[in-house]
XYZ file of C-alpha atoms in Angstrom:
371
model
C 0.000 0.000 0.000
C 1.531 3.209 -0.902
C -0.990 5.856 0.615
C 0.988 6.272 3.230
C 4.108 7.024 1.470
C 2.396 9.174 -0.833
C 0.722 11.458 1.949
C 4.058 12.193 3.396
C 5.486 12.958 0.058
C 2.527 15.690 -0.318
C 3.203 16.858 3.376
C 6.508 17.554 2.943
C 6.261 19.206 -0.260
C 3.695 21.417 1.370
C 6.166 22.087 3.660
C 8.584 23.166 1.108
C 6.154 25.356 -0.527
C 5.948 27.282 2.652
C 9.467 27.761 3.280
C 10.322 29.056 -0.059
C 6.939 29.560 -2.082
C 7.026 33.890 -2.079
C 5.411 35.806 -5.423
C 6.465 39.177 -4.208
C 9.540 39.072 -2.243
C 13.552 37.885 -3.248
C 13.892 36.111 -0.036
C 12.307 33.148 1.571
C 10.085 33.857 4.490
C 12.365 33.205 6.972
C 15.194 35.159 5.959
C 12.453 38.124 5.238
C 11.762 37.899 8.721
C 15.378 38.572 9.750
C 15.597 41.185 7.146
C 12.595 42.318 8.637
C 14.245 42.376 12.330
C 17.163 44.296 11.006
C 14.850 47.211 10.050
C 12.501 47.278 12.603
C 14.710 46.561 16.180
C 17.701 48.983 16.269
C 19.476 47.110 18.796
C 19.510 43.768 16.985
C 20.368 45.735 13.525
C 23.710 47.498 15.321
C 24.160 43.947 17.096
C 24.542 42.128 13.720
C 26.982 45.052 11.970
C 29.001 44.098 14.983
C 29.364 40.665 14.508
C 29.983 41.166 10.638
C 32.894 43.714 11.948
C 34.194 41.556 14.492
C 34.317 38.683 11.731
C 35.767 40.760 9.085
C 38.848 41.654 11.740
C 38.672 37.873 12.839
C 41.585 35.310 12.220
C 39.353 33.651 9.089
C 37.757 36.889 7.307
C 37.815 37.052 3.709
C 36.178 40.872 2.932
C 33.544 42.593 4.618
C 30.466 41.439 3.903
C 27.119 43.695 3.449
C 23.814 42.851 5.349
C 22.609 42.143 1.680
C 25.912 39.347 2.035
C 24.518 37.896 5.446
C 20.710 37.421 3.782
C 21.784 35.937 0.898
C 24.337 33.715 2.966
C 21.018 32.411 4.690
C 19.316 31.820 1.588
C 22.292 29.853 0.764
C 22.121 27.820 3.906
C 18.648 27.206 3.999
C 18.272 25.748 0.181
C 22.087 24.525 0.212
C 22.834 26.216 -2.421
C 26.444 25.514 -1.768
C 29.092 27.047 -4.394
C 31.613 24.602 -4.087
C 31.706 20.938 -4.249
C 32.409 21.359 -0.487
C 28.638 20.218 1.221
C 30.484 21.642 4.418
C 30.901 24.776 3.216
C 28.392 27.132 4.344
C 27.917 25.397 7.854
C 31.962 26.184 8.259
C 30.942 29.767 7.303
C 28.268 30.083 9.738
C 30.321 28.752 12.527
C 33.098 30.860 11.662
C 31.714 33.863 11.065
C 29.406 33.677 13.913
C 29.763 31.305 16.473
C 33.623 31.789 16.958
C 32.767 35.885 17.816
C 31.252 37.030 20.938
C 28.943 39.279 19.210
C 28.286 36.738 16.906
C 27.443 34.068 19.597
C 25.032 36.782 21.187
C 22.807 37.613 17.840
C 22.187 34.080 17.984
C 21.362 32.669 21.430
C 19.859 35.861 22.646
C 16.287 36.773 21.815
C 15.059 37.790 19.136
C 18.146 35.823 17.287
C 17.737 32.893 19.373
C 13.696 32.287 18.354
C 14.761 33.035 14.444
C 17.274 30.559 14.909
C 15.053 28.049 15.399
C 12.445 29.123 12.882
C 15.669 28.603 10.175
C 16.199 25.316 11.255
C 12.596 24.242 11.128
C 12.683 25.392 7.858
C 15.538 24.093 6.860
C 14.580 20.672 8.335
C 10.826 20.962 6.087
C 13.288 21.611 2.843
C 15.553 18.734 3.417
C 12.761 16.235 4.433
C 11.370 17.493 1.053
C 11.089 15.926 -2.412
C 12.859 19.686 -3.428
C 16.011 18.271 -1.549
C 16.994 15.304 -3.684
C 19.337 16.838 -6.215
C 21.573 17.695 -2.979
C 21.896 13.717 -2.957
C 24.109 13.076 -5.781
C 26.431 15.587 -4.718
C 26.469 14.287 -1.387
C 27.057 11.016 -2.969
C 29.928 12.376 -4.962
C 32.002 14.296 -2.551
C 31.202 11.910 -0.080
C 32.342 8.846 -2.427
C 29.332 7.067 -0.636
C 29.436 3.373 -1.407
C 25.411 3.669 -1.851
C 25.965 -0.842 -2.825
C 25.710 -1.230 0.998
C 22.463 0.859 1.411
C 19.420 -0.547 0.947
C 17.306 2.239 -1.665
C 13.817 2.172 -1.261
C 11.999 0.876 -4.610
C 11.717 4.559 -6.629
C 14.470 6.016 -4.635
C 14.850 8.524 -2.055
C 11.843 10.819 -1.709
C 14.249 13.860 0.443
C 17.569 14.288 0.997
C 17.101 13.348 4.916
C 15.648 9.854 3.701
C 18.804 9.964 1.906
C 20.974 10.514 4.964
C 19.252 8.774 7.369
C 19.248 5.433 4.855
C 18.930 1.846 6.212
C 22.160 -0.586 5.785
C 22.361 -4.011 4.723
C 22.913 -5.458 8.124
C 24.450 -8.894 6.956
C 27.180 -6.258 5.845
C 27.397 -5.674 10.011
C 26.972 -8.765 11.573
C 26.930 -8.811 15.710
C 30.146 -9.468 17.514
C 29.191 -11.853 19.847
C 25.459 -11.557 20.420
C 24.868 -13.451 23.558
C 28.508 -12.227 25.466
C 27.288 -8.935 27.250
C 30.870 -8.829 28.610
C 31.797 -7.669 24.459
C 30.228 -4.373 23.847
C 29.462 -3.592 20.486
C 30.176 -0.836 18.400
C 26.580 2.068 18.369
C 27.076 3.352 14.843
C 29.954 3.315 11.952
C 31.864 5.758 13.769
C 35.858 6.932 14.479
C 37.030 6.210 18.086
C 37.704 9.688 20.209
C 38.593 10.129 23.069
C 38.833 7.539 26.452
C 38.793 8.973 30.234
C 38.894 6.609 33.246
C 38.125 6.963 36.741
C 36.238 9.974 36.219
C 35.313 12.428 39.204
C 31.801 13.160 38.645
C 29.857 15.039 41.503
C 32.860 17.219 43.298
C 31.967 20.000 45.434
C 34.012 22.119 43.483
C 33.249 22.069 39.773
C 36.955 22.473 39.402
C 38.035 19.130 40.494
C 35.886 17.315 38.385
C 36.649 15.427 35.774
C 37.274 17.712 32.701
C 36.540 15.985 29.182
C 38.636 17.347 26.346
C 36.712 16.690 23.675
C 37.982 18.661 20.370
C 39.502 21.100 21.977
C 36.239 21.654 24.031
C 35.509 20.907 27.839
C 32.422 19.671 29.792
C 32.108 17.138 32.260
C 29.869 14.212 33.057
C 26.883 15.998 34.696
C 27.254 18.262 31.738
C 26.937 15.786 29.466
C 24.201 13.572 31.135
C 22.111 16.304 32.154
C 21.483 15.322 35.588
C 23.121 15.113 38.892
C 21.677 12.170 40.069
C 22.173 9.315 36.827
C 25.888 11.459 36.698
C 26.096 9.790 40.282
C 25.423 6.160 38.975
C 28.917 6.346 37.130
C 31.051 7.649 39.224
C 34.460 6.345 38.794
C 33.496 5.012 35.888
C 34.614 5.135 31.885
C 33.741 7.322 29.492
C 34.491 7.365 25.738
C 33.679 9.668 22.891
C 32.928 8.623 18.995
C 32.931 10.641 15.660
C 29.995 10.221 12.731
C 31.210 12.201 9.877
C 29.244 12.738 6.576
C 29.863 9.673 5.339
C 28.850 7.497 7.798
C 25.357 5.329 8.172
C 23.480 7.542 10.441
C 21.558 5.204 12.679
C 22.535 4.093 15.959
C 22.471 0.704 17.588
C 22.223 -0.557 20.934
C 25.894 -1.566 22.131
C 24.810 -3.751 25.182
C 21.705 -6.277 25.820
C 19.446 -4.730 28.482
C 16.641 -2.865 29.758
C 16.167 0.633 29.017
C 15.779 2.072 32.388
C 16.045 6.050 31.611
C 15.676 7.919 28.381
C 15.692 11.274 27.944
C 16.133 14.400 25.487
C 18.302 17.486 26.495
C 17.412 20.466 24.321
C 20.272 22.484 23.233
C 21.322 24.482 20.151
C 22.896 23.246 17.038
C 25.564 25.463 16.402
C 28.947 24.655 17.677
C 32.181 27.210 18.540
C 35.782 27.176 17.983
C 36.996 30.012 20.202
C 34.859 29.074 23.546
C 32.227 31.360 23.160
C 29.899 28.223 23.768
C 31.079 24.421 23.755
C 30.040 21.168 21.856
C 28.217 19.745 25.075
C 26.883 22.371 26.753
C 24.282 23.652 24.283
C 24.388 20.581 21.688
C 20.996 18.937 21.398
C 21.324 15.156 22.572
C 19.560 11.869 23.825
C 20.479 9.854 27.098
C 19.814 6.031 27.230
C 20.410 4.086 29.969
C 20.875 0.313 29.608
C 20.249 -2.127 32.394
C 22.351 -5.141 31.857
C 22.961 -8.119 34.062
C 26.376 -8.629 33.694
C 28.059 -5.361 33.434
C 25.863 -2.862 35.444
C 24.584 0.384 33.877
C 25.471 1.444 30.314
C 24.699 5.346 29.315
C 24.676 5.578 25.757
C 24.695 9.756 24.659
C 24.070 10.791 20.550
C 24.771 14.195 20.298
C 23.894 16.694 17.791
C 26.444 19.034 16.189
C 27.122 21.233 13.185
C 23.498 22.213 12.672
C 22.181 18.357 13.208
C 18.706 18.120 11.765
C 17.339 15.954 14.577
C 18.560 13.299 17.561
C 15.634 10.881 16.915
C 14.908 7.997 19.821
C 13.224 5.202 18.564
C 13.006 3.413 22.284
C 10.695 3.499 25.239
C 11.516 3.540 28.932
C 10.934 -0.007 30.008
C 11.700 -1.665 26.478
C 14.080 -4.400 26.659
C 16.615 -4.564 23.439
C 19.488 -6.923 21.991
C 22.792 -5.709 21.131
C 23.103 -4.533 17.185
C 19.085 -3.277 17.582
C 18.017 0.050 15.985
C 17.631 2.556 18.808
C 17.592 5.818 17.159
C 19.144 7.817 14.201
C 20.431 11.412 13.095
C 19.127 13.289 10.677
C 21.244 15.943 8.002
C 24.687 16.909 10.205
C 27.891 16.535 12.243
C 27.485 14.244 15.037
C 29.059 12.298 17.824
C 28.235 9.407 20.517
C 29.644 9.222 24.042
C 29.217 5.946 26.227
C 29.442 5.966 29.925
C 30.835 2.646 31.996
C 29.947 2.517 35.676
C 32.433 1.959 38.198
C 34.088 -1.829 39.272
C 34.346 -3.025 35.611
C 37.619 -3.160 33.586
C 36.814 -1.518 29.551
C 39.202 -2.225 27.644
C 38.279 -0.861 23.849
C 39.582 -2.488 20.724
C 40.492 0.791 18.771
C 42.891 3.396 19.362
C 42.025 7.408 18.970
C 41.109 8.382 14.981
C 40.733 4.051 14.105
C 37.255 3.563 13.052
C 34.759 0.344 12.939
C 31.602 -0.186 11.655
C 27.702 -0.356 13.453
C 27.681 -3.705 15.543
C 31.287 -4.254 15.359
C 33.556 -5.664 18.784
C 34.507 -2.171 20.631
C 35.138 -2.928 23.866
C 35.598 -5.869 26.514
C 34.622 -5.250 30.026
C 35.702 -7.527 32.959
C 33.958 -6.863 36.531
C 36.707 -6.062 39.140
């Protein structure tokens, strides 16, 4: 039956019609709004020839750029009209040319910037989920070098360039390591390995003697990245350990352990990301927490977090639902993105790959031994 398929074809090409359907006006209708902000609000207008000034004198300026510049830049972001080969970019411009200033940082997480923020991404999101989207594929697919063999292409193809990107695999291509030995934990997604820390310091007194995570140059700690005091308790002493997903990778995330899921949770947060500490991956980064139950290695945290202008952290899972290890428990949509897992104290983890070494979705990661 293919009603269904068809209805959400029409409903996101609705969608698309709103974002960039306009008979009068050169811009889309969010980008009119922020032109329309600029105008009307005298403090946001001097705010934003700030930020263009403090980018222009900034270590990556190119040449000043005109608020006529900045509106069509959005345009540009919002289609991905990209005029390179380079899908990355006009999200590197963003993030350079606002995130990585202080004035920048402010037009966008303060209000009214913060709200239009959001409203961009939404409509962003509605374009890419869009049938308009799918000539980005092929040039995805192309710079990329995508070996799409080891996808599995829905009969007529992709109807969006987020079906695209959050495609299926052909899981015989990723066959379990060890499916009934809880003591091997499996790989979450076709990732590069990060960073490790061990016998982490979770919930100090002082902030300062906590734990610090460098991850990419950034620094949070476990709290931080959990979201809450008390499961940041459960592991303290424990292991953490950080993965990359870059563009190329399959998109979907697996559970690493057998278990129960025992907490799950979304942390809202902003998509953007910094450079030069004006905010930090973890801190305002969108991301999931899920909490696995297991019998013979305690409590597993398993954290996807959104980065680079992430289109969505998407849990599939229920408090209370058991799962195997190597089953679908969520997926990202369009953008950077990154995975952190969380060991609880008493257990030896000793992981299979060195930093920058990479391994694919349901692939042997780790070994953990109970002290």
């Amino acid at each position: 039956n293919n009603q269904p398929r068809t209805m959400v074809r029409l409903l996101f090409l609705v969608l698309a019609l709103a974002v960039g359907a306009q008979a009068q006006r050169p811009y889309s209708l969010v980008v009119q709004e922020l032109k329309d902000l600029v105008d009307q609000n005298k403090t946001f207008h001097d705010l934003l020839l700030t930020a263009i000034d403090d980018a222009h004198h900034g270590p990556h300026s190119t040449q000043p750029w005109s608020l006529t510049d900045i509106y069509n830049f959005w345009e540009q972001y919002l289609y991905w009209f990209q005029p390179s080969n380079n899908p990355w970019q006009l999200a590197n411009g963003i993030i350079e040319t606002f995130a990585n200033t202080k004035s920048g940082w402010s037009l966008l997480s303060t209000e009214p910037g913060r709200s239009w923020t959001t409203r961009l991404l939404d409509a962003r999101g509605a374009y890419l989920w869009s049938p308009a989207s799918i000539p980005l594929v092929s040039n995805w697919t192309h710079w990329n070098k995508i070996n799409m063999s080891e996808y599995i292409i829905p009969k007529g193809g992709y109807t969006s360039f987020n079906e695209f990107f959050t495609r299926h695999i052909k899981m015989e291509l990723r066959p379990i390591a060890a499916p009934r030995d809880n003591k091997v934990v499996d790989s979450p997604a076709d990732c590069m390995m990060s960073e490790v820390f061990k016998g982490i310091t979770v919930n100090h007194a002082d902030p300062a003697k906590r734990t610090t995570l460098q991850i990419k140059g950034k620094t949070t700690d476990v709290i931080t990245l959990l979201g809450s005091r008390s499961v940041g308790d459960q592991f303290e002493g424990g292991t953490v350990c950080t993965v990359i997903l870059r563009g190329f990778n399959y998109h979907r995330w697996n559970a690493p352990v057998s278990g129960k899921i025992v907490q799950q949770y979304e942390i809202g947060g902003e998509y953007w990301l910094s450079n030069k500490g004006w905010t930090s991956y973890w801190d305002f980064m969108h991301r999931g927490v899920i909490v696995y139950e297991t019998e013979s290695i305690g409590l597993v945290a398993m954290i996807p977090i959104g980065m680079a202008s992430v289109g969505g952290v998407n849990l599939e899972r229920r408090v209370g639902d058991t799962v195997r290890k190597g089953d679908e428990v969520g997926y990202f949509a369009m953008g950077g993105s990154s995975i952190a897992l969380v060991f609880q104290k008493g257990y030896s983890v000793d992981f299979v790959l060195n930093s920058n070494q990479t391994v694919g979705v349901r692939g042997k990661f780790a070994t953990v031994k109970k002290l």
